[in-house]
PDB file of C-alpha atoms in Angstrom:
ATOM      1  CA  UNK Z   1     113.327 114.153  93.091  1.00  0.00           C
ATOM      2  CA  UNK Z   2     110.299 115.901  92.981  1.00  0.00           C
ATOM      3  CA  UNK Z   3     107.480 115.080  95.945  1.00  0.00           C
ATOM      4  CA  UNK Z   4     104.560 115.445  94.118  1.00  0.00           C
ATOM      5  CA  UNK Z   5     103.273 114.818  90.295  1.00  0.00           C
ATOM      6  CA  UNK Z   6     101.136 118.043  88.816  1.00  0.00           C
ATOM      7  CA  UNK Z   7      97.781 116.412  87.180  1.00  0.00           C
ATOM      8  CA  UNK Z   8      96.380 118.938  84.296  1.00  0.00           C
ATOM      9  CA  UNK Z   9      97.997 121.504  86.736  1.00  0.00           C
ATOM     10  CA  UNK Z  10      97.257 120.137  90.374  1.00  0.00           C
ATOM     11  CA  UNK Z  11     100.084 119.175  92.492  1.00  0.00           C
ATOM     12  CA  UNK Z  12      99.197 115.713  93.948  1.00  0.00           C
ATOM     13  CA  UNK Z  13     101.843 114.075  96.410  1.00  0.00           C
ATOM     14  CA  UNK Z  14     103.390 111.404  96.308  1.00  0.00           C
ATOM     15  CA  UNK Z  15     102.420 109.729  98.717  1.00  0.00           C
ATOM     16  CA  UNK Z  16     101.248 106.619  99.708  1.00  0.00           C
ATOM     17  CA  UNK Z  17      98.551 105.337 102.326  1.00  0.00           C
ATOM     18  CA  UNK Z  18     100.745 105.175 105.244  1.00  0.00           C
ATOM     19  CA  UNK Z  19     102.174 108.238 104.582  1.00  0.00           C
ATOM     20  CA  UNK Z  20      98.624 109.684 104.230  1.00  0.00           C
ATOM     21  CA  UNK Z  21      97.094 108.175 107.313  1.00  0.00           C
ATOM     22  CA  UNK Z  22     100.746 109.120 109.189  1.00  0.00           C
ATOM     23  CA  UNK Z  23      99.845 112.865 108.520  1.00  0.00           C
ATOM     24  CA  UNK Z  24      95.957 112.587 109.547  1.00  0.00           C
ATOM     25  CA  UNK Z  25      97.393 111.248 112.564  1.00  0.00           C
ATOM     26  CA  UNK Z  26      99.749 113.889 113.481  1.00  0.00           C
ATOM     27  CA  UNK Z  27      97.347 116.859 112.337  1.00  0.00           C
ATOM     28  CA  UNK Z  28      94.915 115.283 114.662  1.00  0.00           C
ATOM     29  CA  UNK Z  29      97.738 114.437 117.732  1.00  0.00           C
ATOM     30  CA  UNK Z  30      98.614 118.154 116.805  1.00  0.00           C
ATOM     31  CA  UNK Z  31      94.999 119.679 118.649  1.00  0.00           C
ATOM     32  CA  UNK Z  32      95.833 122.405 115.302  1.00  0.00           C
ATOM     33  CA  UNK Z  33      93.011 125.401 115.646  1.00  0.00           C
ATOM     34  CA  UNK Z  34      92.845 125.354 112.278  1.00  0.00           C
ATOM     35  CA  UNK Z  35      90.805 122.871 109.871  1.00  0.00           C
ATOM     36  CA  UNK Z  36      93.124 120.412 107.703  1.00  0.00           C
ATOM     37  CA  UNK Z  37      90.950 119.776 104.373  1.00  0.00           C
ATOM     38  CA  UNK Z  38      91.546 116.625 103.005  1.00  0.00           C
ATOM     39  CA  UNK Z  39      90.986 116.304  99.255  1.00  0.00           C
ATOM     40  CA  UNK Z  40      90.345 113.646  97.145  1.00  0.00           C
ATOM     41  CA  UNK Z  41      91.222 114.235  94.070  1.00  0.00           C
ATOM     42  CA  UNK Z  42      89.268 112.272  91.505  1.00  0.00           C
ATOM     43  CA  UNK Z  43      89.198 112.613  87.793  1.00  0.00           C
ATOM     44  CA  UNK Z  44      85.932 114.652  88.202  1.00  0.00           C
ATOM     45  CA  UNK Z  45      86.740 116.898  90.430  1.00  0.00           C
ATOM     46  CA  UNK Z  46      90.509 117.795  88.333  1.00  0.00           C
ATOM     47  CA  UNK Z  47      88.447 118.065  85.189  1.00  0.00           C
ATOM     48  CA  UNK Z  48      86.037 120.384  87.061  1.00  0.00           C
ATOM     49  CA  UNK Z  49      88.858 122.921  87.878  1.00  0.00           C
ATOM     50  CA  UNK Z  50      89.716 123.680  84.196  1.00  0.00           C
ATOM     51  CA  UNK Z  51      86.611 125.752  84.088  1.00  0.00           C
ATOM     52  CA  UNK Z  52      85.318 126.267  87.617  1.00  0.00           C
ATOM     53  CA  UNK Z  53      87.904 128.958  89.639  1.00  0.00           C
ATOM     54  CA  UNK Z  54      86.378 128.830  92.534  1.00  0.00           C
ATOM     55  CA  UNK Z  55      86.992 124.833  92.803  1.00  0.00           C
ATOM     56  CA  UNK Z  56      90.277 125.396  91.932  1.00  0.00           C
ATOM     57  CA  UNK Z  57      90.962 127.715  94.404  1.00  0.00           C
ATOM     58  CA  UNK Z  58      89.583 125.254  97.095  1.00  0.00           C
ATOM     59  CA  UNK Z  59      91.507 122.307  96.113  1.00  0.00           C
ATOM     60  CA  UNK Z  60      94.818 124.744  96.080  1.00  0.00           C
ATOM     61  CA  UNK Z  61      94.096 125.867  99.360  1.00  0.00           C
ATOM     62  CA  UNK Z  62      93.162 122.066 100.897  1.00  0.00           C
ATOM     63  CA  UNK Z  63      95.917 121.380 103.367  1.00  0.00           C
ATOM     64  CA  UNK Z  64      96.023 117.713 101.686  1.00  0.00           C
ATOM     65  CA  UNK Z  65      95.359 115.912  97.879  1.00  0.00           C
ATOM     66  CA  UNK Z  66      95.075 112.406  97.652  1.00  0.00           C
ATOM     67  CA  UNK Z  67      94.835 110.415  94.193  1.00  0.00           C
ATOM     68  CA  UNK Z  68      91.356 109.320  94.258  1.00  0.00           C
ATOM     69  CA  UNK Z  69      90.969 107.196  91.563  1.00  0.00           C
ATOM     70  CA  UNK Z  70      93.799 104.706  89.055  1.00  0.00           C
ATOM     71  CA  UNK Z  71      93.023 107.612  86.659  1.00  0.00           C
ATOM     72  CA  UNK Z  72      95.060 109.796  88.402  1.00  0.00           C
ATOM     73  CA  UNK Z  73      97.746 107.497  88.736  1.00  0.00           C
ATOM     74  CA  UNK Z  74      97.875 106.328  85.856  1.00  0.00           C
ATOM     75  CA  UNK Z  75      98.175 109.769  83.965  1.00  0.00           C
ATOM     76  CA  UNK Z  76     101.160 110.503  86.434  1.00  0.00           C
ATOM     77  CA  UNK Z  77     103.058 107.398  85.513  1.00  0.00           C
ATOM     78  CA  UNK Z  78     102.445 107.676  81.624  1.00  0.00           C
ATOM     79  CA  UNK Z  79     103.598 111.159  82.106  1.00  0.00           C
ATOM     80  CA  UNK Z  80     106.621 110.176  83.333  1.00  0.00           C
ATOM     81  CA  UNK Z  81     106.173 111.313  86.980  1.00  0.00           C
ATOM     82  CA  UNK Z  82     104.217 108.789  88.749  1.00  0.00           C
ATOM     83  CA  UNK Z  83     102.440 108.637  91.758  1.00  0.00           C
ATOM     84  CA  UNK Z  84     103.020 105.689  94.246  1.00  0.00           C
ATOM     85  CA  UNK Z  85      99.436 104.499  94.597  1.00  0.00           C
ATOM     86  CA  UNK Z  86      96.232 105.607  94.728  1.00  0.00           C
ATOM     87  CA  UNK Z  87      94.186 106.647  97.782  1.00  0.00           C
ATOM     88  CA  UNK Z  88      90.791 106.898  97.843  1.00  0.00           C
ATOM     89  CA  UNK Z  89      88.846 108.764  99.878  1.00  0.00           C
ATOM     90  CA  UNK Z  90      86.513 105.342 100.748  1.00  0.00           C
ATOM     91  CA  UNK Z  91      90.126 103.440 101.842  1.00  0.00           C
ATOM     92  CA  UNK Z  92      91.615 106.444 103.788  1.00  0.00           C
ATOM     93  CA  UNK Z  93      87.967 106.455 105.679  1.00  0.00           C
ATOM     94  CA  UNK Z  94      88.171 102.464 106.373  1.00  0.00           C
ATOM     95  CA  UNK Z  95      91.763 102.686 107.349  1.00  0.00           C
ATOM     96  CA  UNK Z  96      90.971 105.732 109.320  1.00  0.00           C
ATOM     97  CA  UNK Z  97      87.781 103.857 111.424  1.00  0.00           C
ATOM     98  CA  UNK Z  98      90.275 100.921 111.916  1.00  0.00           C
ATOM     99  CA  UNK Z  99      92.823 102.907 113.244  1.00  0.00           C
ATOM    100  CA  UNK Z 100      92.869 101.965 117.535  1.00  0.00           C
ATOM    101  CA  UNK Z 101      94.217 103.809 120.495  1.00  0.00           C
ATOM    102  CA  UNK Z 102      93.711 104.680 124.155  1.00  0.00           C
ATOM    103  CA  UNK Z 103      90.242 107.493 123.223  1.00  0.00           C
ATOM    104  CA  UNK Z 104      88.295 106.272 120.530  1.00  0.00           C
ATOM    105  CA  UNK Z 105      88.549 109.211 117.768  1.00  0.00           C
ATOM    106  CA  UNK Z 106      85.348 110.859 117.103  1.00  0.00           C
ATOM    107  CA  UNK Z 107      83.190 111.942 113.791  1.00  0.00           C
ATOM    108  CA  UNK Z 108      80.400 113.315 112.209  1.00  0.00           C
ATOM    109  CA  UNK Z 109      78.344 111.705 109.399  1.00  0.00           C
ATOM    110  CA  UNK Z 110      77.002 114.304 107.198  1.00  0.00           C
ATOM    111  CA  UNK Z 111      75.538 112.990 103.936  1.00  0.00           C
ATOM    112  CA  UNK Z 112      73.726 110.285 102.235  1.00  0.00           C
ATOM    113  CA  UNK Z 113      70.307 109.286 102.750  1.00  0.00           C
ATOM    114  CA  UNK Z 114      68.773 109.195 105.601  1.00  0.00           C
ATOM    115  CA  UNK Z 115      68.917 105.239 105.857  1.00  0.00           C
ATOM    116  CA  UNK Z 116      72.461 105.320 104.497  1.00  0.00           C
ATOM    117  CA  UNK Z 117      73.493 107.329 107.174  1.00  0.00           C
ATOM    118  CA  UNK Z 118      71.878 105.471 109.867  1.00  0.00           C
ATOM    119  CA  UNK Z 119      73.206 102.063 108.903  1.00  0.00           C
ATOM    120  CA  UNK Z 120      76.848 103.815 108.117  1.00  0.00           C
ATOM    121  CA  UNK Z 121      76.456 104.867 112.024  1.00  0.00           C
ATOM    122  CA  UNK Z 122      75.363 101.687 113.235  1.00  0.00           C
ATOM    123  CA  UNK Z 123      78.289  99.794 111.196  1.00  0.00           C
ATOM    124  CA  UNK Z 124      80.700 101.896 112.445  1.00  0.00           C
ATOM    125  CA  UNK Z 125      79.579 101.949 116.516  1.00  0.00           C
ATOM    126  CA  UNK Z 126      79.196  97.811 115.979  1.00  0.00           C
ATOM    127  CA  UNK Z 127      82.947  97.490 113.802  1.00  0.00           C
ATOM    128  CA  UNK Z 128      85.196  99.306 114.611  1.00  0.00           C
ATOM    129  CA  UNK Z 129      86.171  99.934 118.707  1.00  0.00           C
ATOM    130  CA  UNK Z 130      88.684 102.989 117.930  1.00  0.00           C
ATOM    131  CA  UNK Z 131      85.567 105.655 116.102  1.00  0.00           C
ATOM    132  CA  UNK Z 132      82.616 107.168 118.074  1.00  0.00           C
ATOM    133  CA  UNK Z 133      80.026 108.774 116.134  1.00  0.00           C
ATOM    134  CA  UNK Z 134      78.506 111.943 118.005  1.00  0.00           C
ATOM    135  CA  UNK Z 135      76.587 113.016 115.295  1.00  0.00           C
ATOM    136  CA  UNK Z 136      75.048 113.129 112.145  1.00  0.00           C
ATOM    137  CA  UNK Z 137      72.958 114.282 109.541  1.00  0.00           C
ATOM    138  CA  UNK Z 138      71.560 113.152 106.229  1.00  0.00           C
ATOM    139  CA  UNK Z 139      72.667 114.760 102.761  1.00  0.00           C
ATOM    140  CA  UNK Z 140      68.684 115.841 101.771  1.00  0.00           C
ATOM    141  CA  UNK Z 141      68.287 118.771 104.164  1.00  0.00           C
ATOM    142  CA  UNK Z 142      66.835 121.936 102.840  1.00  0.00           C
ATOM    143  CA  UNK Z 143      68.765 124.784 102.577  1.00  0.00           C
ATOM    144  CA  UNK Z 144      67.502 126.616 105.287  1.00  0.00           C
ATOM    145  CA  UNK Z 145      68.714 123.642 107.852  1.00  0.00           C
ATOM    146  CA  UNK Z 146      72.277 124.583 106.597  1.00  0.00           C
ATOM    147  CA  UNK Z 147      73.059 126.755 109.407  1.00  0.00           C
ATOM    148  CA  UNK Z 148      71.728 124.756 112.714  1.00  0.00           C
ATOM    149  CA  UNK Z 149      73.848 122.055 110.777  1.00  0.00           C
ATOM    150  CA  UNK Z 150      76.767 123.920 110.706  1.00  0.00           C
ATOM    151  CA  UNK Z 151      76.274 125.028 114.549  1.00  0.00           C
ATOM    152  CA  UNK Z 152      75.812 121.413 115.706  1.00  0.00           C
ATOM    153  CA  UNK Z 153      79.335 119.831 114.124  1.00  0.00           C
ATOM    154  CA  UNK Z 154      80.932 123.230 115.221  1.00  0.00           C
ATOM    155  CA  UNK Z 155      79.579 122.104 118.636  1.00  0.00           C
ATOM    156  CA  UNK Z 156      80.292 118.853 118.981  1.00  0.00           C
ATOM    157  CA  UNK Z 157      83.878 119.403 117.573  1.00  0.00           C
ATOM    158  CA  UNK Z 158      84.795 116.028 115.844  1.00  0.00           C
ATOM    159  CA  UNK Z 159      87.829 114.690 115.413  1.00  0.00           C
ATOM    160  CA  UNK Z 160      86.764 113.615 111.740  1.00  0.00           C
ATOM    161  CA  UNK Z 161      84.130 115.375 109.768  1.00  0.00           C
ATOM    162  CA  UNK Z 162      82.993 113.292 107.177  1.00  0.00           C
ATOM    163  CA  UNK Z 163      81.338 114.615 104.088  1.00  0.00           C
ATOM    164  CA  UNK Z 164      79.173 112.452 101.299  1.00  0.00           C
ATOM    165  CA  UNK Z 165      77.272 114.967  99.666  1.00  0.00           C
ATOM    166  CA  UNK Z 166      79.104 114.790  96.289  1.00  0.00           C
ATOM    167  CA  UNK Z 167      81.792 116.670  94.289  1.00  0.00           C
ATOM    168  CA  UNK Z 168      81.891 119.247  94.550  1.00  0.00           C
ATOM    169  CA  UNK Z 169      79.166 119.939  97.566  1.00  0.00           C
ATOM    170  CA  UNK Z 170      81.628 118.550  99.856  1.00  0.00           C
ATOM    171  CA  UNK Z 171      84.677 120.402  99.064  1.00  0.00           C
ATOM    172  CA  UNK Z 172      82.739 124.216  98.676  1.00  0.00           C
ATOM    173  CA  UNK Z 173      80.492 123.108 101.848  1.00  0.00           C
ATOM    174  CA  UNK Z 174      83.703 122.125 104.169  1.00  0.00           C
ATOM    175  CA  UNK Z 175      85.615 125.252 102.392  1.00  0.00           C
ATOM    176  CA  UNK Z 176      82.973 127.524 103.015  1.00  0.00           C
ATOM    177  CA  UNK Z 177      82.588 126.888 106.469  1.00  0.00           C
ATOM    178  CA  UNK Z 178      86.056 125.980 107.618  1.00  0.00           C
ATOM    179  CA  UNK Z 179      86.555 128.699 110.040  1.00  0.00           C
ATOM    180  CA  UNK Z 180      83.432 127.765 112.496  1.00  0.00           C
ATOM    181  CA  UNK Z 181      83.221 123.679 111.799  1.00  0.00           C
ATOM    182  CA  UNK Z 182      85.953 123.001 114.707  1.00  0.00           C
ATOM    183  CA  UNK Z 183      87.058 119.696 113.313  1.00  0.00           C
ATOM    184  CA  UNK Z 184      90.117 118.831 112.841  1.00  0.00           C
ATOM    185  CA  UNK Z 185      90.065 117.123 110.058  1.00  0.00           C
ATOM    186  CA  UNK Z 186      87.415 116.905 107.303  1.00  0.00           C
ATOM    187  CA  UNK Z 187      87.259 115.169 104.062  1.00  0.00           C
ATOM    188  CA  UNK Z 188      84.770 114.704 100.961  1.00  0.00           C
ATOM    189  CA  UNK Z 189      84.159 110.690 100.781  1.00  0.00           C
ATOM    190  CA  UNK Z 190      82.048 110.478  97.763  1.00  0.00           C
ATOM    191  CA  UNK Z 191      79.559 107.191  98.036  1.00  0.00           C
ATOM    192  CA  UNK Z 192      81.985 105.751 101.097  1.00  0.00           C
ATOM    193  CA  UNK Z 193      78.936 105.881 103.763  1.00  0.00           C
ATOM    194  CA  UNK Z 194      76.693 103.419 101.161  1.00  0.00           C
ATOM    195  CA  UNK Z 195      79.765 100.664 101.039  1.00  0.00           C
ATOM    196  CA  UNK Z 196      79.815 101.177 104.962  1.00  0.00           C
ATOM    197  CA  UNK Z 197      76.163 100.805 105.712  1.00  0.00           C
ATOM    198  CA  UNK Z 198      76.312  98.320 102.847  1.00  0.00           C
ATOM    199  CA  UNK Z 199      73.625  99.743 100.542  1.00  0.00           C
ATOM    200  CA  UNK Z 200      76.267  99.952  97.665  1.00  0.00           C
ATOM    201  CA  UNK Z 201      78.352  96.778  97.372  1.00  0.00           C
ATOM    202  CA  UNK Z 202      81.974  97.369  96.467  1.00  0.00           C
ATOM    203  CA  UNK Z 203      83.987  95.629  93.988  1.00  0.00           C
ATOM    204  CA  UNK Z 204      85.977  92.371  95.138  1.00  0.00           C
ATOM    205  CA  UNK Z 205      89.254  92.550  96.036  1.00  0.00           C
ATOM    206  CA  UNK Z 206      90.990  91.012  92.522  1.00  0.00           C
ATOM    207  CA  UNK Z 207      88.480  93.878  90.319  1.00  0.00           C
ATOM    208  CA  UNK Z 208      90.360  96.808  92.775  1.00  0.00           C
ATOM    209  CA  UNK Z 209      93.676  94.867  91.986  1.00  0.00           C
ATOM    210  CA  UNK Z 210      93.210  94.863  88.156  1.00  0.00           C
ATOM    211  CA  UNK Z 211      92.581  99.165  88.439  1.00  0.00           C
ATOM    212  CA  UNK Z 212      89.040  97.900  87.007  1.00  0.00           C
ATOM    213  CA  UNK Z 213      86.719  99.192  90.029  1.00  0.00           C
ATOM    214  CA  UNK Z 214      84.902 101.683  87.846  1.00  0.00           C
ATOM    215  CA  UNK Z 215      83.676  98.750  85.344  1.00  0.00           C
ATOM    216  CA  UNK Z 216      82.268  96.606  88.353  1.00  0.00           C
ATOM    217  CA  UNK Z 217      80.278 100.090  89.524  1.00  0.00           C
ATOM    218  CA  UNK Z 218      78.745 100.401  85.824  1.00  0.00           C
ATOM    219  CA  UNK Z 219      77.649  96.892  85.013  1.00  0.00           C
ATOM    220  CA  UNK Z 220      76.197  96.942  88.694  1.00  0.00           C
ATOM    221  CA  UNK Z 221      74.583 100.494  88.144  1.00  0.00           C
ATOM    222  CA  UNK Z 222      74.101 100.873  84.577  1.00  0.00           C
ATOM    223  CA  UNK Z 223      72.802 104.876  85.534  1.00  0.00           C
ATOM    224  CA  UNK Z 224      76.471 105.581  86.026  1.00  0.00           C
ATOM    225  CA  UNK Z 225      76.795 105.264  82.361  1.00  0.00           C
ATOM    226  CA  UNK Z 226      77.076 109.372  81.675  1.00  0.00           C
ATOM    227  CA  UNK Z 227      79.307 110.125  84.536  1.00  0.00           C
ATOM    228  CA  UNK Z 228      81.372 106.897  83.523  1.00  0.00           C
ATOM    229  CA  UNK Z 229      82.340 109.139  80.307  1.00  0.00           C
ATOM    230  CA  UNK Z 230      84.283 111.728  81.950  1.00  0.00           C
ATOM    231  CA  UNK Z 231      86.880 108.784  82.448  1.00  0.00           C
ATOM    232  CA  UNK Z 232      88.226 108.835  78.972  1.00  0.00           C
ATOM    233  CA  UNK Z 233      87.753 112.392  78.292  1.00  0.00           C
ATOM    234  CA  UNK Z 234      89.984 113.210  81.280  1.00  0.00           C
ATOM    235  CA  UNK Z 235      92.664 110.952  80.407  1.00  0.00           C
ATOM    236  CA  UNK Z 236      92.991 112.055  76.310  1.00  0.00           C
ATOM    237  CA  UNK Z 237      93.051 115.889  78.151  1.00  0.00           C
ATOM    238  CA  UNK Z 238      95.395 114.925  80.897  1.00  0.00           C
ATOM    239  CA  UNK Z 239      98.007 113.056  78.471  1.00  0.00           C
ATOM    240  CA  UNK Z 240      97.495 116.751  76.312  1.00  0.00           C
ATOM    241  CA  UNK Z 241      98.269 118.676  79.320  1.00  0.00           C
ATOM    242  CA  UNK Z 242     101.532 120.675  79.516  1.00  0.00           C
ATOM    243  CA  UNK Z 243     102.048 120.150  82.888  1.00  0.00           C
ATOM    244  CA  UNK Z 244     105.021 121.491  83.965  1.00  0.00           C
ATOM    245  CA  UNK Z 245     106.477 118.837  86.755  1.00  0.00           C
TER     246      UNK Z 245
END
């Protein structure tokens, strides 16, 4: 039996959240020198690496995929290969900061707004015991604050590095500077840190049991309406797709 279901080309795992969080926890038990980049693989982003090489070469060289998204999922399982669940990069970030143990695990917020961020930090110091945040930064910093950035998490060394600056910002920013970030983990989160600091409201529980998330977002944020359309166009290309499995 295969271990993992190829997406328009992308080898996803199969793996569920337990077996997710089970390998964050040993890459991070591991003190590894190198970065582990977690990816979460959204329709977006796979639609993105049909054209963009560059992308593509980040996401093959990410030491973990996740299925971000019931798209993904449900392309795998109509394909005739399925994946076991989805996991998104805003649950493996909760289940992450709930995780508990003997030395609360560190990260670094970079991303958002500025008000976002500060309320994600607060959340997280006030909810959950086992995550310390030593630093962070907002996503609107001009490009010339890139490198004392960069210096600052590489500094601080963080257990988690957590990125919310968009796909696919996160992914080329944690790519770029893998080699000098001295994290051990770090992962693109999408709009995670706004449902933390709770400037975003997520979807109840039964809309993420019906796989109808995404229609909760749009009728709450009617602006979403354009990037709501690469949904459909992604799974009438993925269903195309001779992927070989």
């Amino acid at each position: 039996m295969k271990t993992y279901s190829r997406i328009m080309g992308i080898p996803v795992p199969k793996l569920t959240m337990k077996e997710t969080i089970a390998i964050i926890d040993q890459v991070i038990d591991e003190h590894r020198s190198e970065l582990f980049h977690v990816v979460t693989l959204n329709p977006e982003i796979t639609m993105s690496c049909q054209h963009d090489t560059q992308l593509r070469n980040i996401v093959e060289e990410a030491g973990l995929l996740t299925a971000d998204g019931m798209g993904i999922v449900m392309v795998s399982r109509l394909k005739g290969n399925p994946l076991p669940e989805r996991v998104t990069g805003c649950d493996l970030l909760l289940q992450l900061l709930q995780a508990s143990g003997p030395i609360a695990r560190t990260y670094y917020l970079l991303g958002a707004s500025k008000e976002t961020n500060q309320l994600a930090a607060e959340e997280i110091e006030r909810s959950y015991p086992g995550a310390k945040v030593i630093g962070r930064q907002h996503g609107f910093y001009g490009e010339h604050e890139e490198g004392r950035i960069i210096a600052e998490i590489g500094r601080l060394r963080p257990d988690i590095l957590v990125v919310a600056l968009g796909a696919p910002r996160s992914e080329q920013l944690i790519h770029r500077y893998k080699s000098v970030l001295n994290a051990r983990i770090a992962m693109g989160v999408g709009g995670s840190l706004d449902i933390i600091a709770g400037t975003v409201k997520r979807a109840p529980a039964i809309w993420q049991k019906w796989n109808v998330e995404w229609l909760y977002r749009l009728l709450n944020q009617p602006s979403r309406w354009r990037r709501q359309l690469i949904l459909p166009r992604f799974a009438i290309r993925a269903l195309m797709y001779k992927d070989k499995n």
